[in-house]
Amino acid sequence: MKNFKYYLYTLACAITVSSCSLDETSYTEIEKTNYMKNAKEAENVLLGVYRNMVKDGIYGFHLSMYFTIPSDIAKVQGNSTDGLRLIPSNAYTSSQTEIATTWANLYSAIYDANNFIETLQQRIGDYDEKNYKPAAIYMAEARCLRALYYFELVRWFGNVALITNTAQSHLHPSTFTQADPVDVYKFIEADLKYAIENLPYALDDHIRSDNSFRFSKGAALGLLSKVYATWAGYPIHDTSKWEDAAKTAKILVESGKHHLLNDYEQLWKNTCNGIWNEAESLIEVSFYAPTVTGVSANDPCGRIGKWNGVQANGIRSVRNAGNWRVIPTFLRDWKERQNDRRWGLSFADYKYGKSTDTGENGVKIAINNSGNIEDAILDDAKDGLKKSYIDNVCPQKWDTEKYVSSANYLIDANLSNINWYILRYADVLLLYAEALNEWKQGPTEEAYRAINMVRRRGFGLPVETDNPRSDLSTGMSYKDFQSAVRNERAYELAFEGHRRQDLVRWGIYYESIRQTAQDLVNWYSGGDGFYVCVDYTKKNKNELLPIPQQEMDICTQFEQNPGWK
């Protein structure tokens, strides 16, 4: 097991700031004249820029499994907006604390990246060749991180301030203006193109002693492909970017430096145990702490498997809340599910608790002994059986009791050491297929090959060998292939935090929520009561988060996002 080491709080001195979250407390801010005198010191500070990823407001909670819940494949547990259900029901306002936290955390991370880049630019000219080579890679890593943080800002909030240096951060809030989102995308593009030119592929990296969970050329190429695909969609709709997405993904695909793992389930065995495999994992957040101190600065842990895992009581780590719920009609409508191994590995029609037979606690028990999920999703199943499954099926991918070894098991009711995939090679293959179809207005041979590789692995077949059991039929129309890609993204990436943003960039988020609500009602008469987000999701509003109200109050030139005014 490889654990990413964060040095941030042992090396950095925090500075105090007072204006707004565009000028956040920085934990990489140090006396620049006294540090980063060599590549090793620079790397230590760079790890502080990485550490922002584990914050609750970024991938520790909000951007991995909290803001991402309401979609056509998942919902939050329960039938109200009480407490933790407010945000996953889209029932929050611009004053919601979690929204402000994510905004602040992202700008703090960008400040740290800007600070590192500026300092290294001052220092690197004095480095000898031994120090210069790794430092050049660290510069590219920092620009990747800055691009990632800005990508999250612009796709979640839309109209954001573009802060490109630390001096800007310390200006008075009244001077801040919102950039055209196109300019933010151009800035992200420039950072990633720089990184692509200066980073090695993970397999070819002979300079960093350990590149586990670190950015590589493959990661930068994959992220830029995703940036272009998002840029091409809602709300900018610059369809010329489909060509850029296809050409960028093609470089990665044809490099031969990354590939799909042979076994889909191995992905979850790896990420649940902190095992880095650069073949498919392009960007992955590493969470690890031997124990929980209760001080977030010392606990680089996440909530993966606790919040979005299988509901559990009486287990080694006390309990798993398991607040994500899988929408049964998604499982019902999963095409070719009988042959697709991913179907049974993606959801849990069980939980952990006390056995009524033996009295043993923390054991796997059925949700309903009178029928399984296959029985329940039938249209003519009894309402009592349907009701037992509509609010009790959880994602299985991060099942702590099934996958997490004792060496990586964190004894805590709310936190875990399970990692989080931000970008997998399978995601890029599907983006490649999608981009080719959109660019050419119909599927190409390369598009078929990319999507079929993902499907073959999902069906448990060799990825390089044509197989009629898994492969899409040739001769599909533009629209049919588009639908196939969109379905495939739901199957391959189920519950991994991508679906909501996919629906948004496709311009169908509101429509998908409405259709899902109708599907549930058609399947089970009481279905609408367990899909609360349909009552609060509005067209041309919930595609973006609101600008936090506290920012609106002090950044007087800001305009609130549509629907939130």
XYZ file of C-alpha atoms in Angstrom:
565
model
C 0.000 0.000 0.000
C 1.342 3.387 -0.992
C 0.286 6.429 1.004
C 0.706 9.968 -0.236
C 2.635 12.000 2.335
C 1.470 15.530 3.016
C 4.021 17.840 4.609
C 1.955 20.965 4.550
C 1.405 21.633 8.211
C 4.912 20.794 9.333
C 6.621 23.031 6.812
C 4.394 26.009 6.248
C 3.488 29.038 8.273
C -0.017 30.363 7.879
C -0.604 34.023 7.256
C -3.642 35.893 8.467
C -5.925 37.544 5.960
C -9.098 39.486 6.401
C -10.962 40.382 3.232
C -12.921 37.569 1.576
C -12.441 33.996 0.489
C -10.669 35.099 -2.690
C -7.877 35.919 -0.238
C -7.872 32.795 1.880
C -5.548 31.749 4.686
C -2.686 29.997 2.923
C -0.751 27.063 4.265
C 1.990 27.263 1.686
C 2.706 30.930 2.365
C 6.223 31.079 3.756
C 9.045 33.585 3.917
C 10.055 33.254 0.291
C 13.626 34.409 0.806
C 14.308 31.613 3.282
C 12.842 28.552 1.644
C 12.611 26.575 -1.605
C 16.375 26.903 -2.045
C 16.524 23.475 -3.682
C 14.225 20.992 -5.385
C 13.569 18.983 -2.238
C 12.283 22.022 -0.391
C 10.205 22.954 -3.425
C 8.668 19.485 -3.503
C 7.713 19.721 0.154
C 5.822 22.945 -0.504
C 4.226 21.449 -3.627
C 2.766 18.664 -1.503
C 0.984 21.414 0.392
C -0.721 22.434 -2.848
C -1.773 18.821 -3.344
C -3.107 18.616 0.190
C -5.938 20.993 -0.618
C -7.559 18.088 -2.453
C -8.425 16.319 0.818
C -10.366 19.236 2.297
C -14.050 18.662 2.974
C -14.978 21.487 0.612
C -13.114 19.863 -2.271
C -12.757 16.070 -2.628
C -12.894 15.101 1.026
C -16.660 15.480 0.849
C -18.426 18.151 -1.211
C -17.122 17.666 -4.764
C -16.806 13.908 -4.515
C -20.065 12.789 -2.929
C -22.212 15.632 -1.580
C -22.973 18.166 -4.306
C -22.865 15.358 -6.865
C -25.730 13.206 -5.551
C -28.946 14.429 -7.210
C -29.071 12.920 -10.685
C -30.885 10.288 -12.714
C -28.982 7.444 -11.053
C -28.747 8.452 -7.389
C -30.469 10.351 -4.622
C -30.011 11.026 -0.938
C -31.533 8.745 1.690
C -34.919 9.777 3.023
C -37.994 11.682 1.904
C -37.392 15.164 3.333
C -34.961 18.080 3.134
C -34.006 17.850 6.801
C -30.392 18.292 7.835
C -27.901 16.566 5.553
C -30.607 16.086 2.888
C -30.940 19.800 2.102
C -28.095 20.065 -0.397
C -28.690 16.707 -2.174
C -32.325 17.807 -2.581
C -31.271 21.055 -4.329
C -33.241 22.896 -1.629
C -30.453 25.187 -0.378
C -29.999 28.950 -0.807
C -27.007 31.141 -1.604
C -26.347 31.420 2.134
C -25.652 27.712 2.568
C -22.446 27.212 4.564
C -21.204 24.247 2.501
C -21.415 26.265 -0.714
C -19.291 29.013 0.823
C -16.816 26.443 2.149
C -16.208 24.930 -1.276
C -15.781 28.362 -2.873
C -13.299 29.331 -0.147
C -11.390 26.045 -0.253
C -10.946 26.254 -4.027
C -9.683 29.827 -3.912
C -7.354 28.942 -1.060
C -5.984 26.082 -3.165
C -5.519 28.431 -6.136
C -3.685 30.893 -3.905
C -1.349 28.117 -2.782
C -0.696 27.136 -6.397
C -0.060 30.753 -7.422
C 2.270 31.225 -4.483
C 4.255 28.110 -5.294
C 4.544 29.003 -8.982
C 5.718 32.543 -8.230
C 8.271 31.416 -5.678
C 9.689 28.656 -7.857
C 9.927 31.055 -10.800
C 12.123 33.265 -8.590
C 14.250 30.381 -7.382
C 14.645 27.950 -10.250
C 17.143 30.095 -12.124
C 19.628 29.543 -9.296
C 19.252 25.743 -9.217
C 21.983 23.495 -10.582
C 21.070 20.828 -13.134
C 20.400 18.196 -10.461
C 17.801 20.440 -8.838
C 16.494 22.055 -12.008
C 15.143 18.866 -13.641
C 12.797 17.829 -10.813
C 11.858 21.457 -10.153
C 10.694 21.820 -13.753
C 8.355 18.868 -13.178
C 7.117 20.416 -9.929
C 6.267 23.600 -11.795
C 4.182 21.597 -14.260
C 2.461 19.744 -11.415
C 1.520 23.031 -9.760
C 0.022 24.310 -12.987
C -1.981 21.093 -13.320
C -3.302 21.549 -9.806
C -4.216 25.158 -10.464
C -6.018 24.083 -13.645
C -7.935 21.406 -11.758
C -9.028 23.802 -9.016
C -10.134 26.399 -11.562
C -11.952 23.727 -13.564
C -13.990 22.823 -10.498
C -14.706 26.492 -9.815
C -15.874 27.340 -13.308
C -18.013 24.274 -13.892
C -19.712 24.456 -10.493
C -20.033 28.232 -10.101
C -19.767 29.484 -13.680
C -19.052 33.165 -13.177
C -15.933 33.427 -11.043
C -13.043 35.809 -10.511
C -9.851 34.873 -12.330
C -6.997 35.369 -9.854
C -3.705 34.625 -11.579
C -1.213 35.817 -8.945
C -0.968 36.327 -5.198
C -0.916 40.113 -5.411
C -4.413 40.112 -6.891
C -5.675 38.083 -3.950
C -4.856 40.878 -1.497
C -6.771 43.612 -3.288
C -9.913 45.004 -1.719
C -12.981 42.823 -2.376
C -14.780 45.697 -4.057
C -12.229 45.550 -6.899
C -12.893 41.911 -7.798
C -14.824 41.240 -10.990
C -16.152 38.061 -12.539
C -14.295 36.871 -15.599
C -15.941 35.632 -18.745
C -16.006 31.822 -18.256
C -14.309 31.502 -21.657
C -11.299 33.352 -20.271
C -11.191 30.985 -17.307
C -11.220 28.017 -19.677
C -8.426 29.583 -21.732
C -6.367 29.999 -18.567
C -6.976 26.344 -17.641
C -6.055 25.310 -21.177
C -2.761 27.213 -21.027
C -1.807 25.621 -17.707
C -2.556 22.121 -18.953
C -0.769 22.600 -22.275
C 2.300 23.736 -20.341
C 2.036 20.661 -18.134
C 1.666 18.333 -21.126
C 4.905 19.717 -22.571
C 6.835 19.399 -19.323
C 5.542 16.320 -17.515
C 6.615 12.756 -18.286
C 4.178 9.880 -18.564
C 4.040 8.007 -15.262
C 5.750 4.980 -16.828
C 8.584 7.110 -18.213
C 9.221 9.133 -15.049
C 12.868 8.616 -14.056
C 13.231 11.893 -12.176
C 10.740 11.728 -9.304
C 11.626 8.986 -6.840
C 7.935 8.289 -6.282
C 5.164 9.605 -8.529
C 2.295 7.824 -6.791
C -0.884 9.915 -6.858
C 0.994 12.690 -8.672
C 0.197 14.398 -11.959
C 1.760 13.029 -15.134
C 1.531 13.806 -18.851
C -1.291 11.255 -19.103
C -3.208 12.967 -16.307
C -2.803 16.376 -17.945
C -3.921 15.050 -21.339
C -6.927 13.328 -19.802
C -7.940 16.376 -17.796
C -7.614 18.675 -20.810
C -9.823 16.292 -22.814
C -12.462 16.594 -20.104
C -12.068 20.373 -19.956
C -12.658 20.629 -23.715
C -15.728 18.352 -23.528
C -17.175 20.555 -20.785
C -16.279 23.737 -22.655
C -18.145 22.367 -25.682
C -21.336 21.913 -23.660
C -23.595 23.931 -21.409
C -23.378 26.822 -20.694
C -20.742 27.972 -23.225
C -21.631 25.642 -26.106
C -18.378 26.173 -28.018
C -18.799 23.102 -30.209
C -15.413 23.675 -31.849
C -13.923 22.234 -28.666
C -15.178 18.762 -29.557
C -12.406 18.562 -32.122
C -9.864 19.653 -29.518
C -11.238 17.079 -27.061
C -10.958 14.289 -29.626
C -7.442 15.222 -30.728
C -6.197 15.573 -27.155
C -7.693 12.278 -26.036
C -6.245 10.619 -29.150
C -2.712 11.541 -28.063
C -3.258 9.784 -24.758
C -5.008 6.767 -26.242
C -2.388 6.233 -28.946
C 0.545 6.752 -26.572
C 0.118 3.243 -25.190
C 1.190 4.512 -21.774
C -2.117 3.763 -20.057
C -4.644 0.961 -20.297
C -7.701 -0.484 -18.624
C -7.161 -2.933 -15.792
C -8.234 -6.423 -16.817
C -10.659 -6.771 -13.917
C -13.191 -3.994 -13.210
C -13.473 -5.007 -9.566
C -9.729 -4.519 -9.086
C -10.340 -0.777 -9.286
C -12.237 -0.885 -5.994
C -9.836 -3.278 -4.331
C -7.082 -0.800 -5.185
C -8.713 2.479 -4.207
C -10.117 1.044 -0.976
C -6.609 0.078 0.110
C -4.521 3.011 -1.094
C -2.957 1.003 -3.924
C -1.720 3.165 -6.800
C -1.911 1.698 -10.284
C -0.978 4.281 -12.879
C -2.284 2.129 -15.747
C -5.868 3.319 -15.290
C -5.776 5.820 -12.435
C -4.915 9.197 -13.969
C -5.910 11.509 -11.111
C -6.631 10.037 -7.702
C -6.907 11.665 -4.278
C -4.977 9.793 -1.611
C -6.500 9.798 1.879
C -4.562 8.354 4.763
C -4.141 8.801 8.495
C -3.283 5.989 10.939
C -5.722 7.413 13.495
C -8.156 10.301 13.712
C -7.121 13.172 15.972
C -10.233 15.268 15.432
C -8.152 18.142 14.058
C -8.754 18.440 10.328
C -5.283 19.913 9.774
C -3.789 16.641 10.982
C -6.299 14.225 9.467
C -6.003 13.923 5.684
C -8.990 11.561 5.633
C -12.149 11.565 3.581
C -15.689 10.262 3.922
C -15.431 7.806 1.032
C -17.209 4.569 1.888
C -18.765 6.110 4.982
C -21.117 8.585 3.331
C -21.459 6.868 -0.037
C -20.830 3.254 0.920
C -22.990 0.398 2.108
C -25.194 1.146 5.103
C -23.732 -0.629 8.121
C -24.047 -0.960 11.888
C -22.040 -3.008 14.337
C -18.959 -3.093 12.089
C -15.292 -2.579 12.959
C -15.523 1.201 12.489
C -18.830 1.506 14.376
C -21.084 2.338 11.422
C -21.383 3.585 7.847
C -24.145 6.128 7.297
C -24.478 5.146 3.650
C -26.481 8.246 2.728
C -26.298 7.695 -1.036
C -29.194 5.728 -2.454
C -29.281 4.072 -5.860
C -32.381 4.739 -7.955
C -33.992 1.342 -8.662
C -35.259 2.292 -12.120
C -31.660 3.013 -13.139
C -30.823 -0.582 -12.271
C -33.945 -1.799 -14.066
C -33.117 0.103 -17.250
C -29.412 -0.856 -17.315
C -29.148 -2.418 -20.761
C -27.702 -5.932 -21.052
C -27.296 -6.113 -17.308
C -27.360 -9.909 -17.362
C -23.994 -9.915 -19.161
C -22.503 -6.773 -17.627
C -20.405 -7.534 -14.524
C -20.443 -3.873 -13.552
C -24.166 -4.040 -12.754
C -23.793 -6.399 -9.805
C -20.608 -4.663 -8.600
C -22.085 -1.168 -8.594
C -24.914 -1.515 -6.066
C -25.600 -3.348 -2.807
C -28.999 -4.923 -2.260
C -27.788 -5.743 1.239
C -26.576 -3.943 4.338
C -24.598 -4.801 7.458
C -26.262 -5.197 10.817
C -27.512 -7.712 13.377
C -28.607 -11.115 12.169
C -32.082 -12.040 13.370
C -31.063 -15.693 13.255
C -27.784 -15.652 15.192
C -27.823 -12.261 16.913
C -24.355 -11.564 15.483
C -23.775 -7.909 14.698
C -21.994 -6.357 11.704
C -22.870 -9.148 9.294
C -24.316 -8.931 5.778
C -28.097 -9.075 5.799
C -30.674 -8.864 3.026
C -32.770 -5.741 2.574
C -35.849 -7.896 2.131
C -35.914 -11.645 2.644
C -38.996 -12.031 0.466
C -37.265 -10.902 -2.711
C -34.032 -9.483 -4.106
C -33.488 -6.438 -6.290
C -34.128 -8.441 -9.458
C -37.561 -9.296 -8.119
C -38.264 -5.743 -6.969
C -37.487 -3.953 -10.231
C -40.073 -5.950 -12.129
C -43.026 -3.769 -13.052
C -45.491 -6.274 -11.608
C -43.666 -6.700 -8.305
C -45.718 -6.009 -5.201
C -45.615 -2.456 -3.865
C -44.376 -3.680 -0.491
C -41.282 -5.187 -2.126
C -40.688 -2.109 -4.250
C -40.984 0.161 -1.214
C -38.304 -1.790 0.648
C -35.818 -1.146 -2.155
C -36.644 2.407 -3.216
C -34.713 3.935 -0.315
C -32.315 1.215 0.797
C -30.002 0.293 -2.107
C -26.506 1.799 -1.702
C -23.456 1.948 -3.984
C -21.192 -1.063 -3.495
C -17.905 0.192 -4.964
C -16.588 1.437 -1.626
C -17.919 -1.376 0.605
C -15.620 -1.082 3.622
C -16.354 -4.599 4.865
C -15.852 -6.239 1.488
C -12.778 -4.417 0.222
C -10.826 -2.585 2.944
C -7.991 -4.591 4.502
C -7.135 -4.274 8.170
C -3.968 -2.349 7.238
C -5.992 0.471 5.660
C -9.023 0.307 7.931
C -9.665 3.477 9.908
C -11.660 3.025 13.095
C -14.001 5.985 12.878
C -17.740 6.433 12.345
C -17.374 9.221 9.769
C -13.932 9.091 8.129
C -11.968 6.572 6.089
C -8.667 6.028 4.275
C -10.372 5.085 1.013
C -9.089 7.008 -2.009
C -11.137 8.836 -4.631
C -10.756 8.584 -8.402
C -11.066 11.993 -10.056
C -10.166 10.713 -13.519
C -9.750 7.188 -14.847
C -8.505 6.082 -18.249
C -11.940 4.555 -18.926
C -13.426 8.035 -18.548
C -11.044 9.345 -21.209
C -11.886 6.501 -23.604
C -15.569 7.388 -23.290
C -14.820 11.091 -23.733
C -12.825 10.203 -26.847
C -15.760 8.241 -28.296
C -18.173 11.041 -27.401
C -15.973 13.789 -28.829
C -15.433 11.956 -32.125
C -19.165 11.443 -32.544
C -19.924 15.090 -31.783
C -17.120 16.413 -33.971
C -17.856 14.167 -36.965
C -21.625 14.104 -36.346
C -21.508 10.357 -36.389
C -19.401 7.550 -34.889
C -16.045 6.710 -36.416
C -14.132 3.458 -36.255
C -11.987 4.910 -33.470
C -15.115 5.922 -31.528
C -16.474 2.376 -31.705
C -13.134 0.954 -30.624
C -12.888 3.276 -27.603
C -16.361 2.594 -26.236
C -16.164 -1.120 -26.983
C -12.940 -1.470 -25.028
C -14.736 -0.128 -21.972
C -17.731 -2.367 -22.587
C -15.636 -5.493 -23.091
C -13.869 -5.014 -19.794
C -17.250 -4.429 -18.155
C -18.515 -7.704 -19.589
C -15.421 -9.540 -18.348
C -13.937 -9.984 -21.834
C -10.481 -9.226 -23.352
C -10.509 -5.521 -24.226
C -8.554 -5.790 -27.478
C -10.654 -8.527 -29.063
C -13.870 -7.877 -30.984
C -16.810 -9.636 -29.385
C -20.460 -9.510 -30.486
C -21.521 -10.186 -26.914
C -20.335 -6.754 -25.804
C -19.636 -4.610 -28.858
C -22.070 -2.007 -30.138
C -23.601 -2.657 -33.535
C -21.938 -0.757 -36.347
C -23.872 1.657 -38.528
C -25.391 3.607 -35.624
C -26.676 7.109 -36.254
C -25.224 10.171 -34.551
C -28.137 10.285 -32.095
C -28.088 6.564 -31.341
C -24.348 6.594 -30.656
C -24.709 9.711 -28.517
C -27.334 7.912 -26.427
C -25.121 4.834 -26.170
C -22.164 6.884 -24.913
C -24.312 8.669 -22.360
C -25.628 5.361 -21.059
C -22.147 3.875 -20.990
C -20.857 6.746 -18.890
C -23.619 6.015 -16.370
C -22.710 2.310 -16.259
C -18.922 2.595 -16.169
C -18.702 5.608 -13.855
C -21.771 4.992 -11.687
C -21.736 6.948 -8.413
C -18.172 8.230 -8.975
C -19.231 11.882 -8.946
C -19.493 12.433 -12.716
C -23.158 12.013 -13.549
C -24.547 15.355 -12.399
C -21.864 17.306 -14.243
C -22.393 15.133 -17.331
C -26.111 15.932 -17.349
C -25.327 19.633 -16.902
C -22.834 19.831 -19.765
C -25.277 17.927 -22.002
C -27.908 20.567 -21.170
C -30.404 18.008 -19.854
C -30.027 18.173 -16.067
C -33.516 19.494 -15.314
C -35.163 17.247 -17.898
C -33.373 14.176 -16.527
C -34.532 14.902 -12.981
C -38.130 15.265 -14.190
C -37.969 12.073 -16.250
C -36.472 10.103 -13.360
C -39.273 11.232 -11.065
C -41.833 10.076 -13.611
C -40.061 6.750 -14.079
C -40.158 6.146 -10.331
C -43.869 6.957 -10.108
C -44.604 4.678 -13.050
C -42.719 1.865 -11.324
C -43.978 2.456 -7.757
C -46.988 4.570 -6.827
C -45.177 6.193 -3.891
C -41.953 6.748 -5.770
C -42.132 10.532 -6.001
C -42.042 10.874 -2.221
C -38.534 9.443 -2.130
C -37.082 11.650 -4.870
C -37.325 15.022 -3.186
C -34.921 16.841 -5.506
C -37.597 16.949 -8.213
C -39.556 19.498 -6.153
C -36.613 21.911 -5.929
C -34.668 21.504 -9.175
C -35.346 24.399 -11.542
C -34.406 24.892 -15.175
C -31.660 27.515 -15.716
C -30.904 27.572 -11.999
C -29.556 24.334 -10.608
C -27.099 23.787 -13.434
C -24.805 26.046 -11.379
C -24.303 26.633 -7.692
C -25.040 30.126 -6.404
C -22.222 32.555 -5.731
C -22.001 32.454 -1.908
C -24.008 35.280 -0.401
C -21.127 36.459 1.768
C -19.094 36.977 -1.413
C -21.964 38.862 -3.033
C -22.151 41.152 -0.019
C -18.509 42.267 -0.122
C -17.579 41.762 -3.781
C -19.874 44.546 -4.885
C -19.202 44.153 -8.614
C -20.354 40.525 -8.648
C -23.635 39.427 -10.200
C -25.485 36.410 -8.855
C -25.945 33.382 -11.084
C -29.231 33.011 -12.997
C -32.114 31.714 -10.910
C -30.404 32.544 -7.614
C -31.105 36.282 -7.515
